[in-house]
C-alpha cells in the first residue's frame, strides 16, 4: 500500500506533525507534516494565481477534467479504501459504498451535469414594461474556497465539496480533520495526479488553530462540516469578515415507524441506520418514535438484530461495527447513556465496552423508556445507540421528531406511501426519506443540509453547486431607443400616467383595469415621449 511520503523518513519535530492513528489498534499509520500559519500568505497567493488561470478555461473543459479525477480515483480505489479503513476504522464495505463510490459518482455526474447547471440561464420578464430587455443569470466563480472537513467521512465529504468547487472555477484550500490527515492527503494527491493546475487544490494539514488562521486570511467562502460548537466559532469568524459560509453541522435524526410499517424491514433499517460507521454519522438514526401497537415487536426485532452484529477491526472482512474514532468520543456516548439510565431509561442490549477487541470498541446499544428530558434524546450522540420511544399516534411522533434543535434528516416508515409523504412534509428536516434511511446522501441530485443547529446552506445537488458561485444578473436592452418613461422629465401628466399604469395592472377587478387603460389621461403621449434628459 502506498503511504504518505513522510512515512519511513525520520520522525518529524513533535509540533510539526500529526499522527494518523488506527483507531482499532492505536498504531500510527503515518506522520503528516503540519502546515505553518506563517505560510498562508504564500499559499493564498498560489491559490489565487491558479484560480485566475483555471477560471479562464471554458466551463466544458473544466468539467471534462473531472473525468480525469474520476479515473484517478478509480485507479486507486483499493488503496483509498485501505487508507480510510486504517485511519477511520470503518469496515471496508462502508469505505467503498459511502466514500469511494460517492466520490466517483460526484465526479462522474458533475462532469456531465455541471455544464448544463452552470451555463448562463435566460430570465424571462413577466412585466410588460421590461419585455424589450433580455435577462441572464451568469454563474461566476467565487475565487478561493476554504473547505474544512471532519473525520467521520474523511474522503467523501471533502471530495463532494472539492469537485463542485473546481467545476465552478474556484481554487480550494482543504483542511482535513487532524484525526484523518492521511485521507485528506489522498485528495491532494489525486487532484495532482489528474493534472489540475498546481496550486489549485492545496491540502493544509493541522488542527483547529490552522482552520481559524485560514479563515482569518480571508478566503472567498468557507464550507465547514463539523460540530455545532466549532460551527458557531466559524460563523462568528466569518461574520467579522463578511465571508459567506455553508455550515453542515450535527444531527439527531428521527425515524417514525407507523403501525402499518413492514417491521422486518424497518427494524433492519433502524439497526443499519443507527450503527453504520459505528453511529458516527451526522444522518444516523438516533431517535425512533414507533406507534404503540407495534412498539414491542419492533423493539424486539431491533434487539435481536443488534445482538447479531459482528464487531471487529476493518482488517476482519466480516466485521460490521468498527471501533469509535477515539476513546474520548466513546466516553461522551457513555455519559449520555449513564444520564439516561439515571432518569429511568432501559438499555436492552449493548452499551458496554469491548476491551477484548480494543480500547475504542463499544457494543451497539438499544435503549427504551426514554423521554425528551434526557441528553440522549436532545444532544447529538454520534455513537452506536438507538433510542426507541413508543407513541400514541403519528401526530405525536411528528411533534416529538420536531422537538429538537437539529433537523438534518429523518425517515417515515409505512406501507402507505401517500401517507408517508404527507407525514414527511410535516417533519422539520432538510431531507426526509419514506421507507429508507440515509441513502439520499448518495443521490447526487439530492440536496443535503438542514435547519436550526444542523447549520445552513447546502452541499450536493444543484443547490450545492450553486453555493460555489457568485450569481450575476446581466440585462440587455434590445430597444434602447424606446424612451424609458421612468427617467427624468417628471411632470404632473407623467405622475397621472404612472398612476393609471398601476390601476391597469393591479386594480382588483378586470373592469377597473380596463377602465384605467381607456381613461383619458394623456398617458399614451407620455409613455411614447422622448426622454427629456
Ligand atoms: P469538529 O467541529 O471538531 O472539527 C471539524 C473540523 O473543524 C476539523 O477539521 C477541525 O480541525 C476544524 N476546526 C476546529 N476548530 C476550528 C476553528 N476554530 N476554526 C476552524 N476550523 C476548526 O468536528 P468533528 O469532530 O471533526 O466532526 C464531527 C461532527 O461533524 C459531528 O457533530 C457531526 O454531526 C458533524 N458532521 C456533519 C455533517 C453534515 O453533513 N452535516 C457530516 C459529517 C459530520
Tab-separated table of N, CA and C and ligand atoms in Angstrom, residues 148-153 157 161 175-179 206-213 215 224-231 233-234 247-251 280-283 329 380 382 408 441 448-449 454 459, ligand 1:
chain	number	residue	atom	x	y	z
A	148	UNK	N	-13.317	22.980	5.205
A	148	UNK	CA	-12.821	22.459	6.495
A	148	UNK	C	-13.664	21.240	6.838
A	149	UNK	N	-13.003	20.099	6.971
A	149	UNK	CA	-13.736	18.819	6.999
A	149	UNK	C	-13.594	18.072	8.321
A	150	UNK	N	-14.550	17.174	8.590
A	150	UNK	CA	-14.486	16.336	9.792
A	150	UNK	C	-13.815	14.996	9.469
A	151	UNK	N	-13.780	14.117	10.466
A	151	UNK	CA	-13.067	12.850	10.305
A	151	UNK	C	-13.992	11.684	9.926
A	152	UNK	N	-15.313	11.846	10.068
A	152	UNK	CA	-16.157	10.636	10.009
A	152	UNK	C	-16.328	10.079	8.598
A	153	UNK	N	-16.324	10.962	7.582
A	153	UNK	CA	-16.265	10.516	6.172
A	153	UNK	C	-15.102	11.290	5.563
A	157	UNK	N	-16.631	13.385	2.115
A	157	UNK	CA	-17.112	14.739	2.436
A	157	UNK	C	-16.248	15.789	1.734
A	161	UNK	N	-17.223	18.251	-1.979
A	161	UNK	CA	-17.202	19.717	-1.971
A	161	UNK	C	-16.104	20.249	-2.896
A	175	UNK	N	-8.753	21.841	4.453
A	175	UNK	CA	-8.156	21.438	5.733
A	175	UNK	C	-8.901	20.222	6.249
A	176	UNK	N	-8.274	19.041	6.118
A	176	UNK	CA	-8.923	17.835	6.635
A	176	UNK	C	-8.875	17.835	8.159
A	177	UNK	N	-9.639	16.945	8.754
A	177	UNK	CA	-9.582	16.801	10.209
A	177	UNK	C	-8.195	16.311	10.625
A	178	UNK	N	-7.762	16.781	11.769
A	178	UNK	CA	-6.473	16.328	12.306
A	178	UNK	C	-6.514	14.850	12.692
A	179	UNK	N	-7.715	14.264	12.765
A	179	UNK	CA	-7.814	12.836	13.100
A	179	UNK	C	-7.683	11.955	11.852
A	206	UNK	N	-3.538	20.374	9.689
A	206	UNK	CA	-3.376	20.961	11.010
A	206	UNK	C	-4.641	20.815	11.835
A	207	UNK	N	-4.614	21.459	13.001
A	207	UNK	CA	-5.740	21.343	13.929
A	207	UNK	C	-6.646	22.574	13.760
A	208	UNK	N	-7.500	22.767	14.784
A	208	UNK	CA	-8.454	23.868	14.715
A	208	UNK	C	-7.807	25.230	14.531
A	209	UNK	N	-6.623	25.413	15.163
A	209	UNK	CA	-5.986	26.735	15.059
A	209	UNK	C	-5.635	27.056	13.609
A	210	UNK	N	-5.256	26.044	12.846
A	210	UNK	CA	-4.956	26.294	11.428
A	210	UNK	C	-6.248	26.659	10.683
A	211	UNK	N	-7.336	25.936	10.998
A	211	UNK	CA	-8.623	26.268	10.371
A	211	UNK	C	-8.982	27.728	10.633
A	212	UNK	N	-8.787	28.147	11.881
A	212	UNK	CA	-9.114	29.532	12.235
A	212	UNK	C	-8.211	30.506	11.465
A	213	UNK	N	-6.927	30.141	11.329
A	213	UNK	CA	-5.988	31.026	10.615
A	213	UNK	C	-6.352	31.124	9.132
A	215	UNK	N	-9.347	31.040	7.889
A	215	UNK	CA	-10.482	31.969	7.769
A	215	UNK	C	-10.002	33.409	7.967
A	224	UNK	N	-17.855	24.535	5.842
A	224	UNK	CA	-17.442	23.841	7.057
A	224	UNK	C	-18.386	22.678	7.332
A	225	UNK	N	-17.827	21.529	7.646
A	225	UNK	CA	-18.601	20.379	8.092
A	225	UNK	C	-18.014	19.938	9.416
A	226	UNK	N	-18.840	19.915	10.448
A	226	UNK	CA	-18.321	19.515	11.749
A	226	UNK	C	-19.334	19.774	12.843
A	227	UNK	N	-18.831	19.961	14.048
A	227	UNK	CA	-19.718	20.049	15.212
A	227	UNK	C	-20.377	21.423	15.332
A	228	UNK	N	-21.422	21.470	16.129
A	228	UNK	CA	-22.155	22.725	16.319
A	228	UNK	C	-21.251	23.771	16.968
A	229	UNK	N	-20.489	23.357	17.995
A	229	UNK	CA	-19.689	24.359	18.710
A	229	UNK	C	-18.625	24.966	17.789
A	230	UNK	N	-17.967	24.143	16.984
A	230	UNK	CA	-16.984	24.721	16.050
A	230	UNK	C	-17.710	25.553	15.001
A	231	UNK	N	-18.862	25.077	14.554
A	231	UNK	CA	-19.644	25.824	13.557
A	231	UNK	C	-19.973	27.219	14.054
A	233	UNK	N	-18.236	28.965	16.198
A	233	UNK	CA	-17.000	29.774	16.170
A	233	UNK	C	-16.692	30.228	14.741
A	234	UNK	N	-16.919	29.311	13.799
A	234	UNK	CA	-16.612	29.637	12.396
A	234	UNK	C	-17.583	30.694	11.872
A	247	UNK	N	-22.579	25.834	6.514
A	247	UNK	CA	-22.290	25.074	7.734
A	247	UNK	C	-23.086	23.775	7.710
A	248	UNK	N	-22.387	22.668	7.623
A	248	UNK	CA	-23.024	21.341	7.704
A	248	UNK	C	-22.695	20.803	9.086
A	249	UNK	N	-23.656	20.905	10.004
A	249	UNK	CA	-23.344	20.577	11.406
A	249	UNK	C	-24.021	19.265	11.826
A	250	UNK	N	-24.343	19.184	13.086
A	250	UNK	CA	-24.794	17.889	13.623
A	250	UNK	C	-26.228	17.525	13.303
A	251	UNK	N	-26.596	16.329	13.743
A	251	UNK	CA	-27.961	15.845	13.535
A	251	UNK	C	-28.432	15.029	14.723
A	280	UNK	N	-21.306	6.999	13.999
A	280	UNK	CA	-20.619	8.288	13.869
A	280	UNK	C	-20.932	8.899	12.502
A	281	UNK	N	-22.200	9.154	12.312
A	281	UNK	CA	-22.676	9.708	11.047
A	281	UNK	C	-23.661	10.813	11.382
A	282	UNK	N	-23.511	11.948	10.696
A	282	UNK	CA	-24.400	13.079	11.024
A	282	UNK	C	-25.856	12.720	10.763
A	283	UNK	N	-26.116	11.826	9.799
A	283	UNK	CA	-27.507	11.465	9.485
A	283	UNK	C	-27.837	10.060	9.983
A	329	UNK	N	-14.531	10.056	22.301
A	329	UNK	CA	-15.857	10.006	21.668
A	329	UNK	C	-16.705	8.923	22.344
A	380	UNK	N	-26.694	15.513	20.174
A	380	UNK	CA	-26.183	14.524	19.225
A	380	UNK	C	-25.390	13.471	19.998
A	382	UNK	N	-23.754	10.633	18.339
A	382	UNK	CA	-22.609	10.332	17.490
A	382	UNK	C	-21.899	9.062	17.945
A	408	UNK	N	-31.449	17.637	10.537
A	408	UNK	CA	-30.671	17.268	9.344
A	408	UNK	C	-31.482	16.370	8.423
A	441	UNK	N	-28.160	10.548	0.813
A	441	UNK	CA	-26.836	11.180	0.805
A	441	UNK	C	-26.022	10.721	-0.414
A	448	UNK	N	-28.320	18.287	0.472
A	448	UNK	CA	-28.057	17.888	1.850
A	448	UNK	C	-27.860	19.160	2.669
A	449	UNK	N	-28.462	19.201	3.852
A	449	UNK	CA	-28.325	20.375	4.726
A	449	UNK	C	-29.648	20.640	5.410
A	454	UNK	N	-28.466	22.248	12.818
A	454	UNK	CA	-27.815	21.459	11.758
A	454	UNK	C	-27.090	22.349	10.760
A	459	UNK	N	-24.960	21.253	0.565
A	459	UNK	CA	-23.948	20.583	-0.242
A	459	UNK	C	-24.702	19.565	-1.094
B	1	LIG	P1	-15.116	19.382	14.747
B	1	LIG	O1	-16.044	20.539	14.770
B	1	LIG	O2	-14.401	19.026	15.977
B	1	LIG	O3	-13.993	19.583	13.621
B	1	LIG	C1	-14.292	19.758	12.265
B	1	LIG	C2	-13.146	20.476	11.585
B	1	LIG	O4	-13.062	21.808	12.074
B	1	LIG	C3	-11.790	19.852	11.827
B	1	LIG	O5	-11.077	19.882	10.623
B	1	LIG	C4	-11.167	20.778	12.859
B	1	LIG	O6	-9.761	20.797	12.852
B	1	LIG	C5	-11.723	22.119	12.422
B	1	LIG	N1	-11.737	23.168	13.443
B	1	LIG	C6	-11.817	23.025	14.796
B	1	LIG	N2	-11.855	24.240	15.391
B	1	LIG	C7	-11.794	25.166	14.393
B	1	LIG	C8	-11.808	26.592	14.376
B	1	LIG	N3	-11.895	27.320	15.483
B	1	LIG	N4	-11.749	27.211	13.174
B	1	LIG	C9	-11.693	26.491	12.030
B	1	LIG	N5	-11.668	25.146	11.996
B	1	LIG	C10	-11.728	24.478	13.156
B	1	LIG	O7	-15.999	18.167	14.219
B	1	LIG	P2	-15.586	16.627	14.102
B	1	LIG	O8	-15.494	16.026	15.452
B	1	LIG	O9	-14.419	16.511	13.187
B	1	LIG	O10	-16.846	16.030	13.321
B	1	LIG	C11	-17.976	15.518	13.964
B	1	LIG	C12	-19.132	16.474	13.806
B	1	LIG	O11	-19.329	16.765	12.434
B	1	LIG	C13	-20.450	15.889	14.297
B	1	LIG	O12	-21.128	16.852	15.025
B	1	LIG	C14	-21.193	15.567	13.007
B	1	LIG	O13	-22.587	15.590	13.106
B	1	LIG	C15	-20.700	16.661	12.107
B	1	LIG	N6	-20.865	16.267	10.720
B	1	LIG	C16	-21.826	16.887	9.986
B	1	LIG	C17	-22.032	16.509	8.675
B	1	LIG	C18	-23.080	17.171	7.830
B	1	LIG	O14	-23.054	16.981	6.631
B	1	LIG	N7	-23.999	17.936	8.396
B	1	LIG	C19	-21.259	15.494	8.113
B	1	LIG	C20	-20.287	14.885	8.902
B	1	LIG	C21	-20.093	15.275	10.206
